[in-house]
Short mmCIF file of C-alpha atoms in Angstrom, two decimals:
data_model
loop_
_atom_site.label_atom_id
_atom_site.label_comp_id
_atom_site.label_asym_id
_atom_site.label_seq_id
_atom_site.Cartn_x
_atom_site.Cartn_y
_atom_site.Cartn_z
CA MET S 86 10.00 -14.36 -13.89
CA GLY S 87 6.42 -12.96 -14.46
CA GLU S 88 5.62 -9.57 -16.09
CA VAL S 89 7.09 -6.73 -13.91
CA ARG S 90 5.52 -3.33 -13.62
CA LEU S 91 5.56 -0.15 -11.82
CA MET S 92 2.07 0.04 -10.21
CA LYS S 93 0.20 1.52 -7.47
CA GLY S 94 -1.23 -0.82 -5.06
CA ASN S 95 -4.89 -0.20 -5.93
CA GLU S 96 -3.98 -1.05 -9.48
CA ALA S 97 -2.05 -3.99 -8.96
CA LEU S 98 -5.04 -5.44 -6.75
CA ALA S 99 -7.35 -4.55 -9.67
CA GLU S 100 -4.96 -6.29 -12.32
CA ALA S 101 -4.46 -9.28 -10.02
CA ALA S 102 -8.43 -9.59 -9.79
CA ILE S 103 -8.61 -9.59 -13.52
CA ARG S 104 -5.77 -12.28 -13.77
CA ALA S 105 -7.20 -14.35 -10.96
CA GLY S 106 -10.35 -14.75 -13.32
CA VAL S 107 -12.67 -12.83 -10.89
CA ASP S 108 -16.17 -13.02 -12.09
CA ALA S 109 -17.58 -9.73 -10.54
CA TYR S 110 -16.57 -6.63 -8.85
CA PHE S 111 -19.20 -4.47 -7.21
CA GLY S 112 -18.02 -1.16 -5.45
CA TYR S 113 -18.41 2.35 -5.01
CA PRO S 114 -15.71 5.13 -5.46
CA ILE S 115 -13.98 6.45 -2.09
CA THR S 116 -10.67 7.95 -1.84
CA PRO S 117 -7.96 6.49 -1.32
CA GLN S 118 -9.16 3.29 -3.27
CA SER S 119 -11.00 4.79 -6.31
CA GLU S 120 -8.26 3.52 -8.79
CA VAL S 121 -9.64 -0.04 -8.28
CA ILE S 122 -12.99 0.51 -9.71
CA GLU S 123 -11.44 3.01 -12.24
CA TYR S 124 -8.90 0.40 -13.45
CA LEU S 125 -11.45 -2.50 -13.50
CA SER S 126 -14.21 -0.32 -15.26
CA ARG S 127 -11.50 0.38 -18.10
CA GLU S 128 -9.67 -3.06 -18.35
CA ALA S 129 -11.67 -5.83 -16.94
CA THR S 130 -14.75 -6.40 -18.92
CA LYS S 131 -13.03 -6.40 -22.29
CA ARG S 132 -10.33 -8.77 -21.16
CA THR S 133 -12.14 -11.46 -19.44
CA GLY S 134 -15.95 -10.46 -19.44
CA MET S 135 -15.84 -9.78 -15.76
CA LEU S 136 -18.76 -7.69 -14.57
CA VAL S 137 -17.85 -4.66 -13.07
CA LEU S 138 -20.60 -2.52 -11.66
CA GLN S 139 -20.55 0.83 -9.63
CA ALA S 140 -23.30 0.12 -7.08
CA GLU S 141 -25.64 3.05 -5.67
CA SER S 142 -23.66 2.74 -2.46
CA GLU S 143 -21.55 0.26 -0.42
CA ILE S 144 -24.57 -1.22 1.00
CA GLY S 145 -25.98 -1.93 -2.47
CA ALA S 146 -22.45 -3.43 -3.30
CA ILE S 147 -21.99 -5.85 -0.44
CA ASN S 148 -25.48 -7.42 -1.15
CA MET S 149 -24.71 -7.79 -4.81
CA ILE S 150 -21.81 -9.69 -3.40
CA TYR S 151 -24.07 -11.55 -1.49
CA GLY S 152 -26.18 -12.54 -4.36
CA ALA S 153 -23.22 -13.35 -6.95
CA ALA S 154 -21.31 -15.49 -4.02
CA GLY S 155 -24.53 -17.53 -3.72
CA CYS S 156 -24.66 -18.52 -7.21
CA GLY S 157 -20.82 -19.66 -6.90
CA LYS S 158 -19.40 -16.84 -8.45
CA LYS S 159 -16.08 -15.29 -7.48
CA ALA S 160 -17.19 -11.85 -6.33
CA MET S 161 -15.37 -9.03 -4.67
CA SER S 162 -15.35 -5.32 -3.57
CA THR S 163 -13.14 -2.56 -2.26
CA SER S 164 -13.70 0.29 -0.51
CA SER S 165 -12.03 2.64 2.18
CA SER S 166 -12.95 2.90 6.11
CA PRO S 167 -16.50 4.67 5.81
CA GLY S 168 -17.59 2.48 3.09
CA ILE S 169 -16.53 -0.75 4.72
CA SER S 170 -18.68 0.46 7.79
CA LEU S 171 -21.57 0.64 5.52
CA MET S 172 -20.82 -3.14 4.39
CA GLN S 173 -20.74 -4.70 7.73
CA GLU S 174 -24.52 -5.82 7.88
CA GLY S 175 -24.04 -7.49 4.70
CA LEU S 176 -20.62 -9.29 5.59
CA SER S 177 -22.28 -10.58 8.67
CA TYR S 178 -24.97 -11.87 6.43
CA ILE S 179 -22.86 -13.62 3.96
CA ALA S 180 -20.62 -15.09 6.87
CA SER S 181 -23.86 -16.51 8.44
CA ALA S 182 -24.78 -17.83 4.93
CA GLU S 183 -21.31 -19.36 4.62
CA LEU S 184 -20.74 -17.85 1.05
CA PRO S 185 -16.99 -16.89 -0.23
CA CYS S 186 -16.13 -13.51 -1.11
CA LEU S 187 -13.01 -10.85 -1.00
CA VAL S 188 -13.41 -7.42 0.50
CA ALA S 189 -10.37 -5.16 0.62
CA ASN S 190 -10.22 -2.02 3.10
CA ILE S 191 -7.71 0.42 2.08
CA ASN S 192 -7.97 1.99 5.33
CA ARG S 193 -7.97 5.90 5.97
CA GLY S 194 -7.89 7.77 9.05
CA GLY S 195 -10.94 7.99 11.38
CA PRO S 196 -13.42 7.87 12.99
CA GLY S 197 -16.27 9.32 11.14
CA LEU S 198 -15.70 10.67 7.60
CA GLY S 199 -11.97 11.42 9.20
CA THR S 200 -9.21 11.99 6.49
CA ILE S 201 -8.01 10.34 3.60
CA GLN S 202 -4.52 9.57 4.60
CA PRO S 203 -3.51 6.14 5.74
CA ALA S 204 -4.38 4.73 8.86
CA GLN S 205 -5.00 1.09 10.79
CA GLY S 206 -7.91 2.09 12.88
CA ASP S 207 -10.12 -0.57 11.41
CA TYR S 208 -8.30 -3.43 13.03
CA PHE S 209 -10.83 -4.37 15.40
CA GLN S 210 -13.50 -3.99 13.05
CA ALA S 211 -11.65 -6.26 10.50
CA VAL S 212 -10.26 -8.86 12.93
CA LYS S 213 -13.27 -8.93 15.90
CA GLY S 214 -16.26 -8.89 13.66
CA GLY S 215 -17.31 -5.47 12.80
CA GLY S 216 -20.80 -6.50 12.10
CA HIS S 217 -23.27 -7.95 14.51
CA GLY S 218 -23.08 -11.74 15.61
CA ASP S 219 -20.43 -14.41 16.38
CA TYR S 220 -18.56 -14.53 13.20
CA ARG S 221 -14.97 -13.69 11.78
CA LEU S 222 -13.51 -12.83 8.62
CA LEU S 223 -10.33 -14.36 7.44
CA VAL S 224 -7.91 -11.09 7.27
CA LEU S 225 -4.93 -10.71 5.24
CA ALA S 226 -2.48 -7.79 5.82
CA PRO S 227 -0.39 -7.00 2.74
CA TYR S 228 2.95 -4.78 3.50
CA ASN S 229 4.03 -4.03 -0.20
CA VAL S 230 2.33 -3.65 -3.36
CA GLN S 231 3.27 -7.09 -4.55
CA GLU S 232 1.23 -8.66 -1.67
CA MET S 233 -1.65 -6.28 -2.66
CA ALA S 234 -1.64 -8.25 -5.84
CA ASP S 235 -0.73 -11.81 -4.46
CA PHE S 236 -3.40 -11.58 -2.00
CA VAL S 237 -6.28 -11.52 -4.21
CA LYS S 238 -5.60 -15.11 -5.57
CA LEU S 239 -4.84 -16.28 -1.98
CA GLY S 240 -7.98 -14.48 -0.88
CA PHE S 241 -10.32 -16.32 -3.01
CA GLU S 242 -8.63 -19.69 -2.34
CA LEU S 243 -9.22 -19.15 1.39
CA ALA S 244 -12.58 -17.95 0.64
CA PHE S 245 -13.74 -20.88 -1.22
CA LYS S 246 -11.70 -23.23 1.13
CA TYR S 247 -13.74 -22.28 4.11
CA ARG S 248 -16.90 -20.47 2.50
CA ASN S 249 -16.05 -17.34 4.41
CA PRO S 250 -15.71 -13.81 3.46
CA VAL S 251 -12.03 -12.78 3.37
CA MET S 252 -10.70 -9.30 4.10
CA ILE S 253 -7.38 -7.76 2.62
CA LEU S 254 -6.76 -4.83 5.41
CA ALA S 255 -4.14 -2.30 3.90
CA ASP S 256 -3.93 1.26 4.21
CA GLY S 257 -4.13 4.29 2.11
CA ALA S 258 -0.42 4.46 1.28
CA LEU S 259 -0.28 1.04 0.18
CA GLY S 260 -3.24 1.68 -2.12
CA GLN S 261 -1.59 4.91 -3.40
CA MET S 262 2.09 3.98 -3.53
CA MET S 263 3.65 2.70 -6.74
CA GLU S 264 6.29 -0.26 -6.51
CA LYS S 265 7.45 -3.06 -8.47
CA VAL S 266 5.13 -5.78 -8.80
CA GLU S 267 5.60 -8.99 -10.66
CA LEU S 268 2.04 -10.03 -11.89
CA PRO S 269 0.73 -13.46 -11.84
CA PRO S 270 -0.34 -15.23 -15.17
CA GLN S 271 -3.92 -14.67 -16.52
CA GLU S 272 -6.11 -17.43 -15.37
CA PRO S 273 -9.26 -17.98 -17.12
CA ARG S 274 -12.83 -17.52 -15.90
CA VAL S 275 -13.97 -20.78 -14.96
CA HIS S 276 -17.59 -21.97 -14.20
CA ILE S 277 -17.90 -24.35 -11.25
CA GLU S 278 -21.12 -26.04 -10.32
CA TYR S 279 -20.94 -25.98 -6.28
CA PRO S 280 -23.31 -28.45 -4.38
CA TRP S 281 -24.33 -25.26 -2.11
CA ALA S 282 -24.91 -22.72 -4.94
CA THR S 283 -28.44 -21.64 -5.79
CA THR S 284 -28.18 -22.14 -9.60
CA GLY S 285 -31.63 -23.58 -9.99
CA LYS S 286 -33.44 -26.57 -8.38
CA PRO S 287 -31.44 -29.77 -9.48
CA LYS S 288 -33.68 -32.40 -10.97
CA ASP S 289 -32.36 -35.29 -8.62
CA GLY S 290 -31.71 -33.44 -5.52
CA PRO S 291 -33.64 -30.89 -2.82
CA ARG S 292 -34.24 -27.33 -3.26
CA ARG S 293 -30.94 -25.14 -2.20
CA VAL S 294 -31.46 -22.29 0.12
CA ILE S 295 -29.24 -19.67 1.04
CA THR S 296 -30.09 -17.63 4.14
CA SER S 297 -28.83 -16.26 7.40
CA LEU S 298 -32.30 -16.41 9.02
CA HIS S 299 -32.76 -19.60 11.54
CA ILE S 300 -35.87 -19.05 13.59
CA GLU S 301 -35.27 -22.13 15.73
CA PRO S 302 -32.50 -21.29 18.46
CA GLU S 303 -31.34 -24.99 18.27
CA LYS S 304 -30.89 -24.54 14.29
CA MET S 305 -29.21 -21.33 14.83
CA GLU S 306 -26.74 -22.75 17.53
CA GLU S 307 -26.00 -25.52 15.31
CA ILE S 308 -24.92 -22.97 12.65
CA ASN S 309 -22.82 -21.27 15.15
CA LEU S 310 -21.03 -24.31 16.18
CA ARG S 311 -20.37 -24.90 12.66
CA LEU S 312 -19.05 -21.48 12.12
CA GLN S 313 -16.82 -21.82 15.28
CA ALA S 314 -15.36 -25.00 14.11
CA LYS S 315 -14.52 -23.30 10.67
CA TYR S 316 -12.87 -20.70 12.54
CA LYS S 317 -10.92 -23.00 14.84
CA LYS S 318 -9.72 -24.89 11.77
CA MET S 319 -8.45 -21.58 10.21
CA GLU S 320 -6.59 -20.95 13.49
CA GLU S 321 -4.84 -24.52 13.03
CA GLU S 322 -4.29 -24.13 9.34
CA GLU S 323 -4.14 -20.67 7.73
CA VAL S 324 -1.81 -18.82 10.45
CA ARG S 325 0.87 -16.74 8.33
CA TYR S 326 3.30 -14.67 9.63
CA GLN S 327 6.74 -13.45 9.07
CA ALA S 328 9.70 -13.12 11.42
CA LYS S 329 13.51 -11.89 11.43
CA ASN S 330 16.28 -12.26 13.93
CA LEU S 331 14.28 -14.26 16.61
CA GLU S 332 17.40 -16.47 17.25
CA ASP S 333 19.32 -14.14 19.35
CA ALA S 334 16.39 -11.52 20.13
CA GLU S 335 16.14 -9.79 23.54
CA TYR S 336 13.49 -7.42 22.34
CA ILE S 337 10.62 -8.05 19.51
CA PHE S 338 9.29 -5.21 17.16
CA THR S 339 5.98 -6.12 15.72
CA ALA S 340 3.66 -4.37 13.51
CA PHE S 341 1.35 -5.16 10.59
CA GLY S 342 0.93 -3.90 7.02
CA LEU S 343 3.20 -0.98 5.97
CA VAL S 344 4.13 0.03 9.75
CA SER S 345 5.68 -3.61 9.76
CA ARG S 346 8.39 -2.09 7.11
CA ILE S 347 9.13 0.86 9.19
CA ALA S 348 9.27 -1.53 12.33
CA LEU S 349 11.77 -3.41 10.31
CA LYS S 350 13.86 -0.22 9.54
CA ALA S 351 13.79 0.76 13.35
CA MET S 352 14.87 -3.01 14.16
CA ASP S 353 17.94 -2.67 11.61
CA LEU S 354 18.87 0.93 13.64
CA GLY S 355 18.63 -0.55 16.74
CA ARG S 356 20.91 -3.53 15.90
CA GLN S 357 23.37 -0.84 14.47
CA LYS S 358 23.22 0.54 18.15
CA GLY S 359 23.94 -3.04 19.66
CA TYR S 360 20.15 -3.79 20.56
CA LYS S 361 19.21 -7.25 20.09
CA ILE S 362 16.18 -6.58 18.30
CA GLY S 363 13.83 -9.23 16.37
CA TRP S 364 10.73 -8.72 14.11
CA ILE S 365 7.57 -10.31 13.66
CA ARG S 366 4.88 -9.31 11.19
CA PRO S 367 1.47 -11.22 11.47
CA ILE S 368 0.27 -11.73 7.90
CA THR S 369 -3.14 -13.22 9.07
CA LEU S 370 -4.63 -10.94 11.63
CA PHE S 371 -7.38 -13.49 11.96
CA PRO S 372 -6.47 -16.21 12.76
CA PHE S 373 -3.72 -14.30 14.82
CA PRO S 374 -0.27 -15.74 15.06
CA LYS S 375 -0.55 -16.61 18.61
CA LYS S 376 2.01 -19.28 18.99
CA ILE S 377 4.89 -17.59 17.84
CA PHE S 378 4.38 -14.77 20.29
CA ALA S 379 3.92 -17.49 23.14
CA GLU S 380 7.12 -18.94 22.00
CA VAL S 381 9.17 -15.79 21.84
CA SER S 382 7.56 -14.24 25.00
CA GLU S 383 9.48 -17.05 26.98
CA LYS S 384 12.76 -15.60 25.86
CA VAL S 385 12.53 -11.83 25.27
CA LYS S 386 12.65 -8.90 27.92
CA GLY S 387 9.83 -7.05 25.97
CA ILE S 388 7.77 -6.30 22.97
CA LEU S 389 7.18 -3.19 21.32
CA ASP S 390 4.07 -3.12 18.88
CA VAL S 391 3.59 -0.36 16.63
CA GLU S 392 0.43 0.56 14.66
CA MET S 393 -1.34 3.60 13.00
CA ASN S 394 -3.98 3.67 15.46
CA SER S 395 -4.43 3.86 19.33
CA GLY S 396 -3.38 0.17 20.09
CA GLN S 397 -5.72 -2.48 18.69
CA MET S 398 -3.36 -5.47 17.60
CA VAL S 399 -1.51 -4.97 20.65
CA GLU S 400 -4.50 -6.56 22.48
CA ASP S 401 -4.14 -10.01 20.50
CA VAL S 402 -0.24 -9.69 21.32
CA LYS S 403 -0.95 -9.23 25.00
CA LEU S 404 -3.39 -12.38 24.99
CA ALA S 405 -0.72 -14.34 22.98
CA VAL S 406 2.16 -13.54 25.40
CA CYS S 407 -0.36 -14.12 28.42
CA GLY S 408 1.57 -11.72 31.04
CA ASN S 409 4.89 -13.60 29.93
CA THR S 410 6.75 -10.66 28.93
CA ARG S 411 6.32 -6.77 28.77
CA VAL S 412 4.28 -5.38 25.88
CA GLU S 413 4.58 -1.83 25.14
CA PHE S 414 2.77 0.14 22.41
CA TYR S 415 3.70 3.18 19.94
CA GLY S 416 1.14 4.52 17.78
CA ARG S 417 0.17 7.38 15.55
CA MET S 418 -3.31 8.33 14.68
CA GLY S 419 -5.27 10.37 12.05
CA GLY S 420 -3.17 9.64 8.80
CA VAL S 421 0.11 10.36 10.57
CA ILE S 422 2.93 7.49 9.76
CA PRO S 423 5.37 6.97 12.18
CA THR S 424 9.09 6.98 11.33
CA PRO S 425 11.95 4.69 12.02
CA ASP S 426 13.60 7.06 14.22
CA GLU S 427 10.47 7.65 16.43
CA ILE S 428 9.81 3.95 16.99
CA LEU S 429 13.42 3.30 17.96
CA ALA S 430 13.35 6.56 20.33
CA TYR S 431 10.28 5.34 21.77
CA PHE S 432 11.83 1.61 22.36
CA GLU S 433 14.88 3.44 24.35
CA LYS S 434 12.82 5.51 26.47
CA MET S 435 10.45 2.40 27.47
CA PHE S 436 13.03 -0.55 27.52
CA ILE S 437 16.65 0.60 27.56
CA LYS S 438 16.66 4.19 29.80
CA GLY S 439 14.03 2.48 31.87
CA GLU S 440 16.33 -0.57 32.92
CA MET P 233 22.57 3.14 -1.19
CA THR P 234 18.95 4.59 -0.90
CA HIS P 235 18.07 8.21 -2.40
CA GLU P 236 15.05 10.01 -1.09
CA SER P 237 13.66 12.74 -3.55
CA VAL P 238 10.37 14.57 -4.27
CA PHE P 239 9.61 16.41 -7.47
CA SER P 240 6.93 19.27 -6.97
CA GLY P 241 5.23 21.47 -9.30
CA PHE P 242 1.73 22.76 -10.70
CA GLY P 243 -0.77 20.07 -11.40
CA GLY P 244 -0.07 19.37 -15.08
CA GLN P 245 3.67 20.06 -15.40
CA GLY P 246 4.44 16.48 -15.13
CA VAL P 247 5.86 15.93 -11.96
CA LEU P 248 4.22 12.69 -11.19
CA THR P 249 5.56 11.45 -14.32
CA MET P 250 9.30 12.46 -13.64
CA GLY P 251 8.82 10.07 -10.75
CA MET P 252 7.45 7.29 -12.69
CA ILE P 253 10.13 7.60 -15.15
CA LEU P 254 12.77 7.36 -12.59
CA GLY P 255 10.90 4.45 -10.88
CA TYR P 256 10.89 2.76 -14.09
CA ALA P 257 14.53 3.26 -14.67
CA ALA P 258 15.35 2.20 -11.05
CA ILE P 259 13.37 -1.12 -11.69
CA PHE P 260 15.31 -1.72 -14.96
CA GLU P 261 18.55 -1.58 -12.96
CA GLY P 262 17.05 -4.32 -10.43
CA LYS P 263 16.75 -1.49 -7.43
CA GLU P 264 13.87 -1.14 -5.18
CA VAL P 265 11.53 1.93 -5.67
CA THR P 266 8.58 3.30 -4.14
CA TRP P 267 6.62 6.31 -5.57
CA MET P 268 4.00 8.16 -3.54
CA PRO P 269 1.79 10.92 -4.88
CA SER P 270 0.45 13.62 -2.87
CA TYR P 271 -3.16 12.84 -2.81
CA GLY P 272 -5.89 15.07 -0.96
CA PRO P 273 -7.74 18.18 -1.40
CA GLU P 274 -5.19 20.17 -3.11
CA MET P 275 -5.78 23.92 -4.12
CA ARG P 276 -6.17 25.03 -7.91
CA GLY P 277 -2.82 26.96 -8.48
CA GLY P 278 -0.97 24.86 -5.59
CA THR P 279 1.56 22.15 -5.85
CA ALA P 280 1.41 18.67 -6.65
CA ASN P 281 4.35 16.30 -5.53
CA CYS P 282 5.49 12.76 -5.65
CA ILE P 283 7.98 11.24 -3.32
CA THR P 284 10.25 8.81 -5.14
CA ILE P 285 12.66 6.58 -3.26
CA VAL P 286 15.26 4.48 -4.98
CA SER P 287 17.30 2.05 -2.81
CA ASP P 288 19.44 -1.07 -3.07
CA GLU P 289 17.37 -2.65 -0.24
CA MET P 290 13.76 -2.72 0.97
CA ILE P 291 12.25 0.50 1.57
CA SER P 292 10.65 1.24 4.72
CA SER P 293 8.40 3.98 4.59
CA PRO P 294 7.14 5.62 1.41
CA ILE P 295 6.13 8.84 3.09
CA ILE P 296 9.00 10.87 4.51
CA SER P 297 9.56 14.59 5.37
CA LYS P 298 13.27 15.07 4.79
CA PHE P 299 14.66 14.85 1.12
CA ASP P 300 18.12 14.12 -0.25
CA THR P 301 17.18 16.06 -3.48
CA VAL P 302 14.22 18.39 -4.24
CA VAL P 303 13.37 19.26 -7.38
CA ALA P 304 10.99 22.36 -7.73
CA LEU P 305 9.18 23.26 -10.76
CA ASN P 306 7.25 26.21 -9.52
CA GLN P 307 7.69 29.32 -6.97
CA PRO P 308 5.10 27.50 -4.55
CA SER P 309 7.39 24.45 -4.42
CA ILE P 310 10.64 26.43 -3.96
CA ASP P 311 8.95 27.93 -0.93
CA LYS P 312 7.37 25.07 0.25
CA PHE P 313 10.18 22.31 0.05
CA GLU P 314 13.36 24.41 0.66
CA LYS P 315 13.22 23.63 4.40
CA ALA P 316 12.75 19.87 3.37
CA VAL P 317 16.18 19.31 2.23
CA LYS P 318 18.38 17.48 4.57
CA PRO P 319 21.57 19.23 5.31
CA GLY P 320 24.06 18.37 2.76
CA GLY P 321 21.25 17.63 0.28
CA ASN P 322 20.32 19.07 -3.12
CA PHE P 323 17.89 21.54 -4.01
CA ILE P 324 17.14 22.19 -7.83
CA TYR P 325 14.76 24.45 -9.42
CA ASP P 326 13.79 26.41 -12.31
CA THR P 327 14.61 29.76 -12.56
CA THR P 328 12.42 31.17 -15.49
CA THR P 329 9.30 32.12 -13.37
CA THR P 330 11.14 32.68 -9.94
CA LEU P 331 11.18 35.56 -8.06
CA ARG P 332 12.28 34.19 -4.60
CA HIS P 333 15.47 32.05 -4.90
CA PRO P 334 16.22 29.87 -2.08
CA THR P 335 18.65 30.89 0.70
CA ARG P 336 19.99 28.20 2.69
CA GLN P 337 23.73 27.88 3.37
CA ASP P 338 23.94 24.36 4.31
CA ILE P 339 22.36 22.68 1.20
CA ASN P 340 23.93 22.22 -2.19
CA ILE P 341 21.56 24.55 -4.51
CA TYR P 342 21.46 24.20 -8.43
CA ASN P 343 19.36 25.92 -11.02
CA LEU P 344 18.66 26.45 -14.74
CA PRO P 345 16.23 28.35 -16.81
CA ALA P 346 14.41 25.22 -17.73
CA GLY P 347 11.25 27.04 -18.94
CA ASP P 348 13.57 28.83 -21.61
CA ILE P 349 14.89 25.83 -22.82
CA THR P 350 11.41 24.27 -23.53
CA VAL P 351 10.52 27.48 -25.26
CA GLU P 352 13.61 26.90 -27.32
CA LEU P 353 12.72 23.17 -27.99
CA LYS P 354 9.30 24.86 -29.10
CA ASN P 355 7.38 22.43 -26.41
CA THR P 356 6.90 23.59 -23.10
CA LYS P 357 5.26 20.21 -21.99
CA VAL P 358 8.83 18.93 -21.94
CA LEU P 359 9.70 20.95 -18.95
CA ASN P 360 9.80 17.81 -16.56
CA MET P 361 12.15 16.13 -18.87
CA VAL P 362 14.56 19.02 -18.60
CA MET P 363 14.25 19.10 -14.86
CA LEU P 364 14.55 15.19 -14.63
CA GLY P 365 17.97 15.55 -16.68
CA ALA P 366 19.41 18.17 -13.99
CA PHE P 367 18.12 15.77 -11.34
CA LEU P 368 20.23 12.92 -12.94
CA LYS P 369 23.09 14.93 -13.62
CA ILE P 370 23.49 15.92 -9.87
CA THR P 371 22.25 12.95 -8.42
CA ASN P 372 23.58 10.12 -10.53
CA VAL P 373 20.81 7.84 -9.19
CA VAL P 374 20.48 5.54 -12.51
CA LYS P 375 22.18 5.43 -15.81
CA ILE P 376 20.84 7.76 -18.51
CA GLU P 377 20.01 4.56 -20.81
CA SER P 378 17.78 3.17 -17.95
CA ILE P 379 15.80 6.67 -18.18
CA TRP P 380 15.47 6.07 -21.93
CA LYS P 381 13.94 2.70 -21.06
CA GLY P 382 12.02 4.15 -18.43
CA LEU P 383 10.63 6.91 -20.96
CA GLU P 384 9.74 4.01 -23.32
CA ALA P 385 8.05 1.84 -20.54
CA MET P 386 6.04 5.19 -19.54
CA LEU P 387 4.81 6.34 -22.73
CA PRO P 388 2.09 4.70 -24.76
CA GLU P 389 3.46 3.32 -27.99
CA ARG P 390 1.48 5.95 -29.75
CA TYR P 391 3.53 8.59 -28.51
CA HIS P 392 6.88 6.89 -29.05
CA LYS P 393 7.51 9.39 -31.85
CA LEU P 394 7.95 12.02 -29.25
CA ILE P 395 10.81 10.00 -27.51
CA PRO P 396 13.80 11.88 -29.24
CA LEU P 397 12.23 15.36 -28.31
CA ASN P 398 11.83 14.17 -24.55
CA GLN P 399 15.65 12.92 -25.06
CA GLU P 400 16.97 16.28 -26.09
CA ALA P 401 15.08 18.03 -23.56
CA PHE P 402 16.60 15.50 -20.94
CA MET P 403 19.93 16.07 -22.37
CA ARG P 404 19.64 19.99 -22.27
CA GLY P 405 18.61 19.96 -18.66
CA TYR P 406 21.45 17.33 -18.08
CA ASN P 407 24.06 19.85 -19.34
CA THR P 408 22.77 23.08 -18.47
CA VAL P 409 22.15 22.87 -14.72
CA THR P 410 24.81 24.86 -12.55
CA ALA P 411 25.55 25.35 -8.75
CA TYR P 412 23.85 28.52 -7.47
CA LYS P 413 25.39 30.16 -4.26
CA PRO P 414 22.75 32.15 -2.46
CA VAL P 415 23.71 35.81 -1.83
CA LEU P 416 23.97 36.65 1.93
CA VAL P 417 22.06 39.73 2.92
#
């Protein structure tokens, strides 16, 4: 077993970044994720030589990542909702230029400056594009502090495998809360010469250019087709989810991130009352685990989706089940966290008393 | 078993640390723990708190509004959290600077002159440890030895010389806390 510590989600993510041998972090403080840059400023450079820089703004930070990623470096940032909005242009450019990077969004309540309490209102932004153009981020949704740490290494592996930005979509509670976390071993920072990285013109090859500008429509369409093929490959190979009690389930509770834990508790309470409830937690939000929802939709009487927003992932659930079963939604907004009792009461109201 | 508690007091009284020491102690016993601080625009002179949940199983939500045990280190915390104790739950507070005492009949109320004890110990910074001792006496959530291990894990090595003082403060709280019956008026 690795080193076990009691850490905040933000600190665990920062420590995991150091241990994953990340080359550079660019960021700008914002509640509830400021501990990341605070922790890295204190620890990272002296331990691995990792570059940690507070940019002049989130716009500066994401474009610094664009530059560092263009050199084949492992570069990352973290922010919270309003700051992530500022990064959208840069993420679109990075996706178009096909560069790897990791960005974590410690989602707070919105819209606007909103509140600093936890929320999941940025699902659409993370999963459906956020910035302009036909691109996708590969989105990972941790549900505990352990995964806040684990998904850093995984995120970079996927980012480099697909040369695509990866986003960790968490929320303010996951960032602020402390839990037990088993830390991975320290990996060295390594320099790898990627054939696409702009590290100087090779003697025996053509100039390397990184750009997201392609004036010729045919060329731009070619890029788009390549991107779409990549996203399709992600849908085939990278779907991750966790499920429980599907064998005898008549109903399914589904949720992502922190809320999936609360939904799991609600499932337990429901089972104590004799309701046959199963549970599905999408871990990758894009690619969305469509197949498992399609499969269960043939067997169950209904699905209850719970989120800390007005109903965003529920649209992907509905697309996946394609009208095969009833899908209901329960959500809280603006920084309010639903309770297991609340979820179960809503389930009974919609599915049991209505029958 | 799951125990949901909140530690509340002035910023600087060490309430967040109380939760962390308990959290580490729980980890050393192989239990699950979540520790959630109040974060946000807190008023000067107001309260800081941390919700600490210790359980044998996975903990669902780190943010809850009703508690098995509330530990209040100042008057604003007594006023704020008395109503947040589950019926049959515990409310533990320091009497040293308390003017208004809790009045609920459906909960178990305990108190101790923790501030006075720290004066006797000649270090008012250990108030949180006195209260943590009282907390453990009432709840038995973890073993005392685990608290010692938690202290060691929490304190940077240069402060380890302060461990005996903290242990003494803890034991004073542990042995002093008594039940309190609110007087009906």
